[in-house]
């Protein structure tokens, strides 16, 4: 027991005096009734989650105590339940890699600048890695949101919620009454030249309003939004906003509300379009209303509301079941199962903190992987049928990223 408690490398770091950087902020959250601490790095916009035990160590990082002093305090305070020295070393390494830690006084600004440049270059590379989605940031909307929040505010109130329910509920009734007319020869109507042109023109506008739904709710609840841009998704430009500051909200319903903001806006637009479609005469206005219903209604439910892909439904599910980073940790859980039960690596630890989390991660990993494969195949086949060369290029690109790259990583691990 004692041999596993101590680390043979402790003497190399025992005299260091660690402290959290000034741009780091700590938030206390509860996930599945367990306390966790979220460290928010305002310089990079990243969040790092630590257990209650780990934060008991981090809270002692004040820049004055040495690691030996901290270890002595931990031993007196926790006795047999104290973290192992190896775990503290790993904790230090995690904070250092995240640029959240300074050791022995003033930081090495040259090293920090170099690491910031490397992080920025890595993020730029990540934006161009996927063949089906390329991310391009455009501008900072924070000032615009602050100036217009007073105008939009009434829609984000109980009155706005009642108005939304009445509008969407009445539109659902209208859709049921006119269902045969709505669905009659729908494929040919959607793929007509006129409809495709209207679809191309209305799609970015609807999706921009969708993103402002996320942005306004984030700002109303006290978060910040500093990036709006475009994702080129399957050759189609789609607006996005960076609302990750909502991760700092301690109440999980607030985080889920931010995730649902875009879909709430789109369903409201689809309901208004239903009223226009029912009352308008055949012509351009009615055609535009039909396409808005198609974009804001059908696509919202099939894509944004689907938790198996990393759109709004995924983040809502993660917040409601209180398992942050569900997709990443689900993949890590599968890796843990292979390492422990296939290769016999008994020292491997599970990313799941309970039986409930392990079940969610197991089934989510299988479901999301199968759905990604299905969606990629459908998109590639569709594009290959329309633009053969582009379809082939995307197929090769997707095969490399989804099959060859993970296989290569596993071979390197072995």
GROMACS .gro file of C-alpha atoms in nm:
model
  414
    1UNK     CA    1   0.000   0.000   0.000
    2UNK     CA    2   0.276   0.244   0.099
    3UNK     CA    3   0.481   0.164  -0.211
    4UNK     CA    4   0.186   0.255  -0.435
    5UNK     CA    5   0.125   0.576  -0.239
    6UNK     CA    6   0.467   0.727  -0.311
    7UNK     CA    7   0.629   0.808  -0.644
    8UNK     CA    8   0.999   0.749  -0.722
    9UNK     CA    9   0.996   1.079  -0.916
   10UNK     CA   10   0.852   1.293  -0.639
   11UNK     CA   11   1.192   1.429  -0.534
   12UNK     CA   12   1.227   1.598  -0.874
   13UNK     CA   13   0.925   1.822  -0.819
   14UNK     CA   14   0.899   1.836  -0.438
   15UNK     CA   15   1.040   2.193  -0.412
   16UNK     CA   16   0.818   2.344  -0.683
   17UNK     CA   17   0.562   2.609  -0.582
   18UNK     CA   18   0.262   2.575  -0.819
   19UNK     CA   19  -0.022   2.826  -0.858
   20UNK     CA   20  -0.318   2.868  -1.093
   21UNK     CA   21  -0.277   3.144  -1.352
   22UNK     CA   22  -0.466   3.469  -1.306
   23UNK     CA   23  -0.688   3.415  -1.611
   24UNK     CA   24  -0.831   3.092  -1.467
   25UNK     CA   25  -1.172   3.087  -1.296
   26UNK     CA   26  -1.318   2.801  -1.091
   27UNK     CA   27  -1.686   2.694  -1.094
   28UNK     CA   28  -1.848   2.432  -0.868
   29UNK     CA   29  -2.096   2.202  -1.043
   30UNK     CA   30  -2.296   1.894  -0.948
   31UNK     CA   31  -2.317   1.600  -1.190
   32UNK     CA   32  -2.541   1.311  -1.082
   33UNK     CA   33  -2.538   1.453  -0.727
   34UNK     CA   34  -2.158   1.441  -0.716
   35UNK     CA   35  -1.958   1.767  -0.673
   36UNK     CA   36  -1.715   1.854  -0.951
   37UNK     CA   37  -1.504   2.161  -1.019
   38UNK     CA   38  -1.483   2.327  -1.359
   39UNK     CA   39  -1.172   2.533  -1.432
   40UNK     CA   40  -1.243   2.793  -1.701
   41UNK     CA   41  -0.947   2.930  -1.896
   42UNK     CA   42  -1.060   3.272  -2.023
   43UNK     CA   43  -0.756   3.310  -2.250
   44UNK     CA   44  -0.839   3.000  -2.458
   45UNK     CA   45  -1.210   2.951  -2.381
   46UNK     CA   46  -1.144   2.592  -2.265
   47UNK     CA   47  -1.289   2.413  -1.964
   48UNK     CA   48  -1.127   2.142  -1.753
   49UNK     CA   49  -1.326   1.926  -1.510
   50UNK     CA   50  -1.182   1.792  -1.183
   51UNK     CA   51  -1.327   1.570  -0.914
   52UNK     CA   52  -1.377   1.688  -0.558
   53UNK     CA   53  -1.061   1.500  -0.449
   54UNK     CA   54  -0.850   1.650  -0.727
   55UNK     CA   55  -0.967   2.002  -0.653
   56UNK     CA   56  -0.877   1.955  -0.286
   57UNK     CA   57  -0.519   1.938  -0.416
   58UNK     CA   58  -0.555   2.221  -0.671
   59UNK     CA   59  -0.702   2.452  -0.406
   60UNK     CA   60  -0.369   2.437  -0.221
   61UNK     CA   61  -0.176   2.569  -0.524
   62UNK     CA   62  -0.115   2.925  -0.402
   63UNK     CA   63   0.242   2.985  -0.526
   64UNK     CA   64   0.382   2.990  -0.171
   65UNK     CA   65   0.355   2.627  -0.062
   66UNK     CA   66   0.594   2.371  -0.207
   67UNK     CA   67   0.459   2.038  -0.327
   68UNK     CA   68   0.616   1.878  -0.018
   69UNK     CA   69   0.418   2.120   0.200
   70UNK     CA   70   0.101   2.040   0.005
   71UNK     CA   71   0.163   1.667   0.039
   72UNK     CA   72   0.205   1.698   0.417
   73UNK     CA   73  -0.124   1.891   0.444
   74UNK     CA   74  -0.304   1.627   0.234
   75UNK     CA   75  -0.169   1.339   0.443
   76UNK     CA   76  -0.284   1.507   0.767
   77UNK     CA   77  -0.624   1.597   0.622
   78UNK     CA   78  -0.715   1.278   0.437
   79UNK     CA   79  -0.494   1.010   0.594
   80UNK     CA   80  -0.565   0.676   0.415
   81UNK     CA   81  -0.777   0.834   0.139
   82UNK     CA   82  -0.507   1.077   0.022
   83UNK     CA   83  -0.431   1.095  -0.353
   84UNK     CA   84  -0.124   0.903  -0.463
   85UNK     CA   85   0.182   1.108  -0.555
   86UNK     CA   86   0.165   0.971  -0.911
   87UNK     CA   87  -0.189   1.107  -0.939
   88UNK     CA   88  -0.074   1.449  -0.821
   89UNK     CA   89   0.204   1.442  -1.083
   90UNK     CA   90  -0.054   1.359  -1.352
   91UNK     CA   91  -0.276   1.641  -1.224
   92UNK     CA   92   0.014   1.887  -1.250
   93UNK     CA   93   0.089   1.768  -1.604
   94UNK     CA   94  -0.276   1.813  -1.708
   95UNK     CA   95  -0.289   2.169  -1.572
   96UNK     CA   96   0.046   2.252  -1.733
   97UNK     CA   97  -0.061   2.124  -2.074
   98UNK     CA   98  -0.375   2.335  -2.041
   99UNK     CA   99  -0.164   2.649  -1.968
  100UNK     CA  100  -0.354   2.687  -1.641
  101UNK     CA  101  -0.051   2.649  -1.413
  102UNK     CA  102   0.245   2.871  -1.320
  103UNK     CA  103   0.533   2.739  -1.111
  104UNK     CA  104   0.768   2.935  -0.882
  105UNK     CA  105   0.668   3.295  -0.947
  106UNK     CA  106   0.627   3.477  -1.274
  107UNK     CA  107   0.545   3.273  -1.584
  108UNK     CA  108   0.786   3.225  -1.869
  109UNK     CA  109   0.609   3.459  -2.112
  110UNK     CA  110   0.820   3.343  -2.405
  111UNK     CA  111   0.723   2.980  -2.350
  112UNK     CA  112   0.360   3.078  -2.292
  113UNK     CA  113   0.354   3.276  -2.617
  114UNK     CA  114   0.504   2.983  -2.809
  115UNK     CA  115   0.245   2.746  -2.667
  116UNK     CA  116  -0.035   2.988  -2.755
  117UNK     CA  117   0.091   2.999  -3.115
  118UNK     CA  118   0.105   2.619  -3.131
  119UNK     CA  119  -0.247   2.592  -2.987
  120UNK     CA  120  -0.379   2.845  -3.238
  121UNK     CA  121  -0.214   2.660  -3.528
  122UNK     CA  122  -0.355   2.330  -3.403
  123UNK     CA  123  -0.705   2.481  -3.387
  124UNK     CA  124  -0.668   2.613  -3.742
  125UNK     CA  125  -0.567   2.267  -3.861
  126UNK     CA  126  -0.866   2.111  -3.682
  127UNK     CA  127  -1.101   2.342  -3.876
  128UNK     CA  128  -0.988   2.185  -4.205
  129UNK     CA  129  -0.956   1.820  -4.104
  130UNK     CA  130  -1.308   1.698  -4.173
  131UNK     CA  131  -1.407   1.660  -4.540
  132UNK     CA  132  -1.773   1.724  -4.460
  133UNK     CA  133  -1.743   2.030  -4.232
  134UNK     CA  134  -1.494   2.318  -4.251
  135UNK     CA  135  -1.515   2.591  -3.984
  136UNK     CA  136  -1.440   2.957  -4.069
  137UNK     CA  137  -1.477   3.225  -3.791
  138UNK     CA  138  -1.603   3.568  -3.908
  139UNK     CA  139  -1.671   3.827  -3.633
  140UNK     CA  140  -1.729   3.898  -3.261
  141UNK     CA  141  -2.105   3.959  -3.194
  142UNK     CA  142  -2.078   4.054  -2.824
  143UNK     CA  143  -2.142   4.431  -2.865
  144UNK     CA  144  -2.433   4.373  -3.105
  145UNK     CA  145  -2.594   4.128  -2.861
  146UNK     CA  146  -2.563   4.375  -2.574
  147UNK     CA  147  -2.719   4.659  -2.777
  148UNK     CA  148  -3.015   4.451  -2.896
  149UNK     CA  149  -3.081   4.232  -2.591
  150UNK     CA  150  -3.337   4.483  -2.462
  151UNK     CA  151  -3.539   4.444  -2.783
  152UNK     CA  152  -3.522   4.064  -2.792
  153UNK     CA  153  -3.561   4.028  -2.414
  154UNK     CA  154  -3.945   4.007  -2.403
  155UNK     CA  155  -3.929   3.698  -2.626
  156UNK     CA  156  -3.700   3.532  -2.371
  157UNK     CA  157  -3.947   3.578  -2.085
  158UNK     CA  158  -4.247   3.376  -1.958
  159UNK     CA  159  -4.461   3.579  -2.198
  160UNK     CA  160  -4.232   3.470  -2.483
  161UNK     CA  161  -4.260   3.106  -2.372
  162UNK     CA  162  -4.641   3.128  -2.374
  163UNK     CA  163  -4.636   3.292  -2.718
  164UNK     CA  164  -4.405   3.015  -2.845
  165UNK     CA  165  -4.633   2.738  -2.713
  166UNK     CA  166  -4.945   2.893  -2.866
  167UNK     CA  167  -4.776   2.951  -3.204
  168UNK     CA  168  -4.614   2.608  -3.231
  169UNK     CA  169  -4.920   2.427  -3.096
  170UNK     CA  170  -5.156   2.592  -3.344
  171UNK     CA  171  -4.912   2.520  -3.630
  172UNK     CA  172  -4.907   2.150  -3.537
  173UNK     CA  173  -5.287   2.145  -3.557
  174UNK     CA  174  -5.276   2.317  -3.898
  175UNK     CA  175  -5.015   2.069  -4.022
  176UNK     CA  176  -5.242   1.781  -3.924
  177UNK     CA  177  -5.540   1.936  -4.101
  178UNK     CA  178  -5.341   1.998  -4.424
  179UNK     CA  179  -5.114   1.691  -4.408
  180UNK     CA  180  -5.217   1.540  -4.742
  181UNK     CA  181  -5.162   1.870  -4.921
  182UNK     CA  182  -4.825   1.923  -4.750
  183UNK     CA  183  -4.690   1.579  -4.842
  184UNK     CA  184  -4.839   1.543  -5.189
  185UNK     CA  185  -4.561   1.484  -5.445
  186UNK     CA  186  -4.319   1.637  -5.193
  187UNK     CA  187  -3.994   1.495  -5.342
  188UNK     CA  188  -4.054   1.641  -5.687
  189UNK     CA  189  -4.159   1.974  -5.537
  190UNK     CA  190  -3.845   1.997  -5.323
  191UNK     CA  191  -3.608   1.902  -5.608
  192UNK     CA  192  -3.757   2.142  -5.862
  193UNK     CA  193  -3.525   2.418  -5.984
  194UNK     CA  194  -3.737   2.694  -5.831
  195UNK     CA  195  -3.756   2.518  -5.494
  196UNK     CA  196  -3.380   2.449  -5.484
  197UNK     CA  197  -3.307   2.816  -5.554
  198UNK     CA  198  -3.543   2.931  -5.278
  199UNK     CA  199  -3.392   2.667  -5.046
  200UNK     CA  200  -3.038   2.794  -5.113
  201UNK     CA  201  -3.142   3.153  -5.039
  202UNK     CA  202  -3.349   3.089  -4.726
  203UNK     CA  203  -3.127   2.823  -4.564
  204UNK     CA  204  -2.845   3.058  -4.446
  205UNK     CA  205  -3.098   3.313  -4.314
  206UNK     CA  206  -3.289   3.054  -4.111
  207UNK     CA  207  -2.967   2.907  -3.972
  208UNK     CA  208  -2.830   3.252  -3.884
  209UNK     CA  209  -3.144   3.319  -3.678
  210UNK     CA  210  -3.094   2.973  -3.525
  211UNK     CA  211  -2.744   3.069  -3.407
  212UNK     CA  212  -2.864   3.400  -3.268
  213UNK     CA  213  -3.110   3.196  -3.061
  214UNK     CA  214  -2.812   3.030  -2.890
  215UNK     CA  215  -2.629   3.362  -2.860
  216UNK     CA  216  -2.913   3.564  -2.704
  217UNK     CA  217  -3.000   3.296  -2.447
  218UNK     CA  218  -2.632   3.261  -2.353
  219UNK     CA  219  -2.601   3.638  -2.309
  220UNK     CA  220  -2.930   3.663  -2.116
  221UNK     CA  221  -2.808   3.400  -1.868
  222UNK     CA  222  -2.477   3.582  -1.816
  223UNK     CA  223  -2.246   3.404  -2.062
  224UNK     CA  224  -2.035   3.559  -2.338
  225UNK     CA  225  -2.036   3.500  -2.713
  226UNK     CA  226  -1.724   3.614  -2.899
  227UNK     CA  227  -1.737   3.423  -3.227
  228UNK     CA  228  -1.983   3.380  -3.510
  229UNK     CA  229  -1.875   3.219  -3.835
  230UNK     CA  230  -1.958   2.975  -4.109
  231UNK     CA  231  -1.925   2.596  -4.130
  232UNK     CA  232  -1.904   2.466  -4.485
  233UNK     CA  233  -2.119   2.158  -4.423
  234UNK     CA  234  -2.132   1.920  -4.722
  235UNK     CA  235  -2.048   2.212  -4.955
  236UNK     CA  236  -2.326   2.426  -4.800
  237UNK     CA  237  -2.234   2.734  -4.587
  238UNK     CA  238  -2.403   2.711  -4.246
  239UNK     CA  239  -2.367   2.985  -3.978
  240UNK     CA  240  -2.250   2.892  -3.626
  241UNK     CA  241  -2.183   3.074  -3.298
  242UNK     CA  242  -1.935   2.985  -3.025
  243UNK     CA  243  -2.140   2.969  -2.704
  244UNK     CA  244  -1.909   2.744  -2.502
  245UNK     CA  245  -1.913   2.992  -2.211
  246UNK     CA  246  -2.250   2.835  -2.122
  247UNK     CA  247  -2.049   2.539  -1.991
  248UNK     CA  248  -1.971   2.751  -1.685
  249UNK     CA  249  -2.340   2.766  -1.584
  250UNK     CA  250  -2.383   2.559  -1.270
  251UNK     CA  251  -2.749   2.467  -1.337
  252UNK     CA  252  -2.779   2.193  -1.597
  253UNK     CA  253  -3.115   2.327  -1.718
  254UNK     CA  254  -2.949   2.655  -1.817
  255UNK     CA  255  -2.690   2.469  -2.025
  256UNK     CA  256  -2.966   2.261  -2.185
  257UNK     CA  257  -3.169   2.576  -2.258
  258UNK     CA  258  -2.874   2.730  -2.443
  259UNK     CA  259  -2.842   2.410  -2.646
  260UNK     CA  260  -3.213   2.419  -2.730
  261UNK     CA  261  -3.216   2.790  -2.819
  262UNK     CA  262  -3.157   2.740  -3.190
  263UNK     CA  263  -3.422   2.471  -3.227
  264UNK     CA  264  -3.675   2.684  -3.038
  265UNK     CA  265  -3.616   2.967  -3.285
  266UNK     CA  266  -3.645   2.737  -3.587
  267UNK     CA  267  -3.965   2.571  -3.467
  268UNK     CA  268  -4.114   2.917  -3.409
  269UNK     CA  269  -4.015   3.021  -3.763
  270UNK     CA  270  -4.159   2.699  -3.906
  271UNK     CA  271  -4.487   2.765  -3.721
  272UNK     CA  272  -4.510   3.120  -3.857
  273UNK     CA  273  -4.436   2.983  -4.204
  274UNK     CA  274  -4.719   2.731  -4.162
  275UNK     CA  275  -4.966   3.012  -4.096
  276UNK     CA  276  -4.837   3.200  -4.402
  277UNK     CA  277  -4.855   2.887  -4.620
  278UNK     CA  278  -5.214   2.811  -4.517
  279UNK     CA  279  -5.339   3.166  -4.586
  280UNK     CA  280  -5.128   3.267  -4.889
  281UNK     CA  281  -5.226   3.222  -5.251
  282UNK     CA  282  -5.014   2.988  -5.469
  283UNK     CA  283  -4.699   3.174  -5.574
  284UNK     CA  284  -4.361   3.288  -5.449
  285UNK     CA  285  -4.472   3.375  -5.093
  286UNK     CA  286  -4.628   3.032  -5.045
  287UNK     CA  287  -4.320   2.861  -5.193
  288UNK     CA  288  -4.087   3.048  -4.957
  289UNK     CA  289  -4.309   2.957  -4.660
  290UNK     CA  290  -4.302   2.590  -4.761
  291UNK     CA  291  -3.922   2.589  -4.781
  292UNK     CA  292  -3.890   2.763  -4.444
  293UNK     CA  293  -4.110   2.489  -4.295
  294UNK     CA  294  -3.889   2.228  -4.460
  295UNK     CA  295  -3.566   2.381  -4.328
  296UNK     CA  296  -3.679   2.496  -3.985
  297UNK     CA  297  -3.908   2.201  -3.912
  298UNK     CA  298  -3.789   1.881  -4.077
  299UNK     CA  299  -3.413   1.947  -4.073
  300UNK     CA  300  -3.429   2.065  -3.710
  301UNK     CA  301  -3.593   1.743  -3.595
  302UNK     CA  302  -3.376   1.510  -3.808
  303UNK     CA  303  -3.035   1.673  -3.759
  304UNK     CA  304  -3.020   1.937  -3.484
  305UNK     CA  305  -3.243   1.732  -3.258
  306UNK     CA  306  -3.050   1.408  -3.316
  307UNK     CA  307  -2.822   1.339  -3.015
  308UNK     CA  308  -2.607   1.088  -3.209
  309UNK     CA  309  -2.425   1.366  -3.394
  310UNK     CA  310  -2.262   1.668  -3.232
  311UNK     CA  311  -2.534   1.919  -3.297
  312UNK     CA  312  -2.778   2.071  -3.051
  313UNK     CA  313  -2.949   1.746  -2.950
  314UNK     CA  314  -2.614   1.599  -2.839
  315UNK     CA  315  -2.537   1.888  -2.602
  316UNK     CA  316  -2.892   1.889  -2.466
  317UNK     CA  317  -2.869   1.515  -2.391
  318UNK     CA  318  -2.526   1.555  -2.227
  319UNK     CA  319  -2.660   1.828  -1.999
  320UNK     CA  320  -2.986   1.653  -1.912
  321UNK     CA  321  -2.819   1.323  -1.817
  322UNK     CA  322  -2.529   1.518  -1.660
  323UNK     CA  323  -2.246   1.342  -1.846
  324UNK     CA  324  -2.022   1.614  -1.995
  325UNK     CA  325  -1.809   1.530  -2.300
  326UNK     CA  326  -2.034   1.231  -2.362
  327UNK     CA  327  -1.901   1.146  -2.710
  328UNK     CA  328  -1.532   1.174  -2.619
  329UNK     CA  329  -1.571   0.982  -2.295
  330UNK     CA  330  -1.780   0.715  -2.470
  331UNK     CA  331  -1.492   0.654  -2.711
  332UNK     CA  332  -1.251   0.647  -2.417
  333UNK     CA  333  -1.476   0.393  -2.244
  334UNK     CA  334  -1.463   0.163  -2.545
  335UNK     CA  335  -1.083   0.200  -2.554
  336UNK     CA  336  -1.078   0.110  -2.183
  337UNK     CA  337  -1.285  -0.206  -2.248
  338UNK     CA  338  -1.047  -0.318  -2.525
  339UNK     CA  339  -0.735  -0.247  -2.322
  340UNK     CA  340  -0.859  -0.411  -2.005
  341UNK     CA  341  -1.044  -0.717  -2.136
  342UNK     CA  342  -0.877  -0.780  -2.473
  343UNK     CA  343  -0.516  -0.694  -2.389
  344UNK     CA  344  -0.532  -0.762  -2.013
  345UNK     CA  345  -0.414  -0.415  -1.904
  346UNK     CA  346  -0.541  -0.427  -1.545
  347UNK     CA  347  -0.399  -0.085  -1.453
  348UNK     CA  348  -0.624   0.091  -1.705
  349UNK     CA  349  -0.894   0.303  -1.540
  350UNK     CA  350  -1.248   0.359  -1.669
  351UNK     CA  351  -1.362   0.713  -1.761
  352UNK     CA  352  -1.706   0.626  -1.618
  353UNK     CA  353  -1.771   0.731  -1.260
  354UNK     CA  354  -2.070   0.500  -1.202
  355UNK     CA  355  -2.257   0.204  -1.349
  356UNK     CA  356  -2.514   0.440  -1.496
  357UNK     CA  357  -2.247   0.639  -1.679
  358UNK     CA  358  -2.083   0.324  -1.814
  359UNK     CA  359  -2.415   0.206  -1.963
  360UNK     CA  360  -2.480   0.543  -2.127
  361UNK     CA  361  -2.127   0.551  -2.269
  362UNK     CA  362  -2.141   0.193  -2.399
  363UNK     CA  363  -2.465   0.233  -2.594
  364UNK     CA  364  -2.389   0.589  -2.705
  365UNK     CA  365  -2.052   0.489  -2.853
  366UNK     CA  366  -2.212   0.210  -3.059
  367UNK     CA  367  -2.511   0.419  -3.169
  368UNK     CA  368  -2.314   0.730  -3.266
  369UNK     CA  369  -2.051   0.531  -3.458
  370UNK     CA  370  -2.312   0.340  -3.660
  371UNK     CA  371  -2.506   0.659  -3.732
  372UNK     CA  372  -2.191   0.848  -3.844
  373UNK     CA  373  -2.105   0.566  -4.083
  374UNK     CA  374  -2.462   0.559  -4.217
  375UNK     CA  375  -2.476   0.938  -4.260
  376UNK     CA  376  -2.136   0.954  -4.431
  377UNK     CA  377  -2.229   0.675  -4.675
  378UNK     CA  378  -2.561   0.844  -4.762
  379UNK     CA  379  -2.395   1.183  -4.820
  380UNK     CA  380  -2.109   1.039  -5.026
  381UNK     CA  381  -2.346   0.831  -5.242
  382UNK     CA  382  -2.569   1.132  -5.300
  383UNK     CA  383  -2.278   1.357  -5.400
  384UNK     CA  384  -2.124   1.082  -5.615
  385UNK     CA  385  -2.453   1.055  -5.801
  386UNK     CA  386  -2.456   1.429  -5.869
  387UNK     CA  387  -2.082   1.511  -5.886
  388UNK     CA  388  -1.885   1.188  -5.929
  389UNK     CA  389  -1.531   1.325  -5.877
  390UNK     CA  390  -1.628   1.523  -5.565
  391UNK     CA  391  -1.804   1.218  -5.425
  392UNK     CA  392  -1.498   0.998  -5.478
  393UNK     CA  393  -1.265   1.255  -5.316
  394UNK     CA  394  -1.492   1.290  -5.013
  395UNK     CA  395  -1.524   0.912  -4.986
  396UNK     CA  396  -1.144   0.868  -4.977
  397UNK     CA  397  -1.104   1.156  -4.730
  398UNK     CA  398  -1.375   1.019  -4.501
  399UNK     CA  399  -1.230   0.665  -4.519
  400UNK     CA  400  -0.886   0.791  -4.415
  401UNK     CA  401  -1.020   0.990  -4.118
  402UNK     CA  402  -1.279   0.739  -3.998
  403UNK     CA  403  -1.097   0.410  -4.062
  404UNK     CA  404  -0.726   0.437  -4.142
  405UNK     CA  405  -0.637   0.707  -3.888
  406UNK     CA  406  -0.800   0.530  -3.587
  407UNK     CA  407  -0.644   0.200  -3.700
  408UNK     CA  408  -0.301   0.362  -3.725
  409UNK     CA  409  -0.339   0.509  -3.374
  410UNK     CA  410  -0.428   0.167  -3.233
  411UNK     CA  411  -0.127   0.006  -3.404
  412UNK     CA  412   0.100   0.276  -3.259
  413UNK     CA  413  -0.055   0.217  -2.916
  414UNK     CA  414   0.016  -0.156  -2.937
   0.00000   0.00000   0.00000
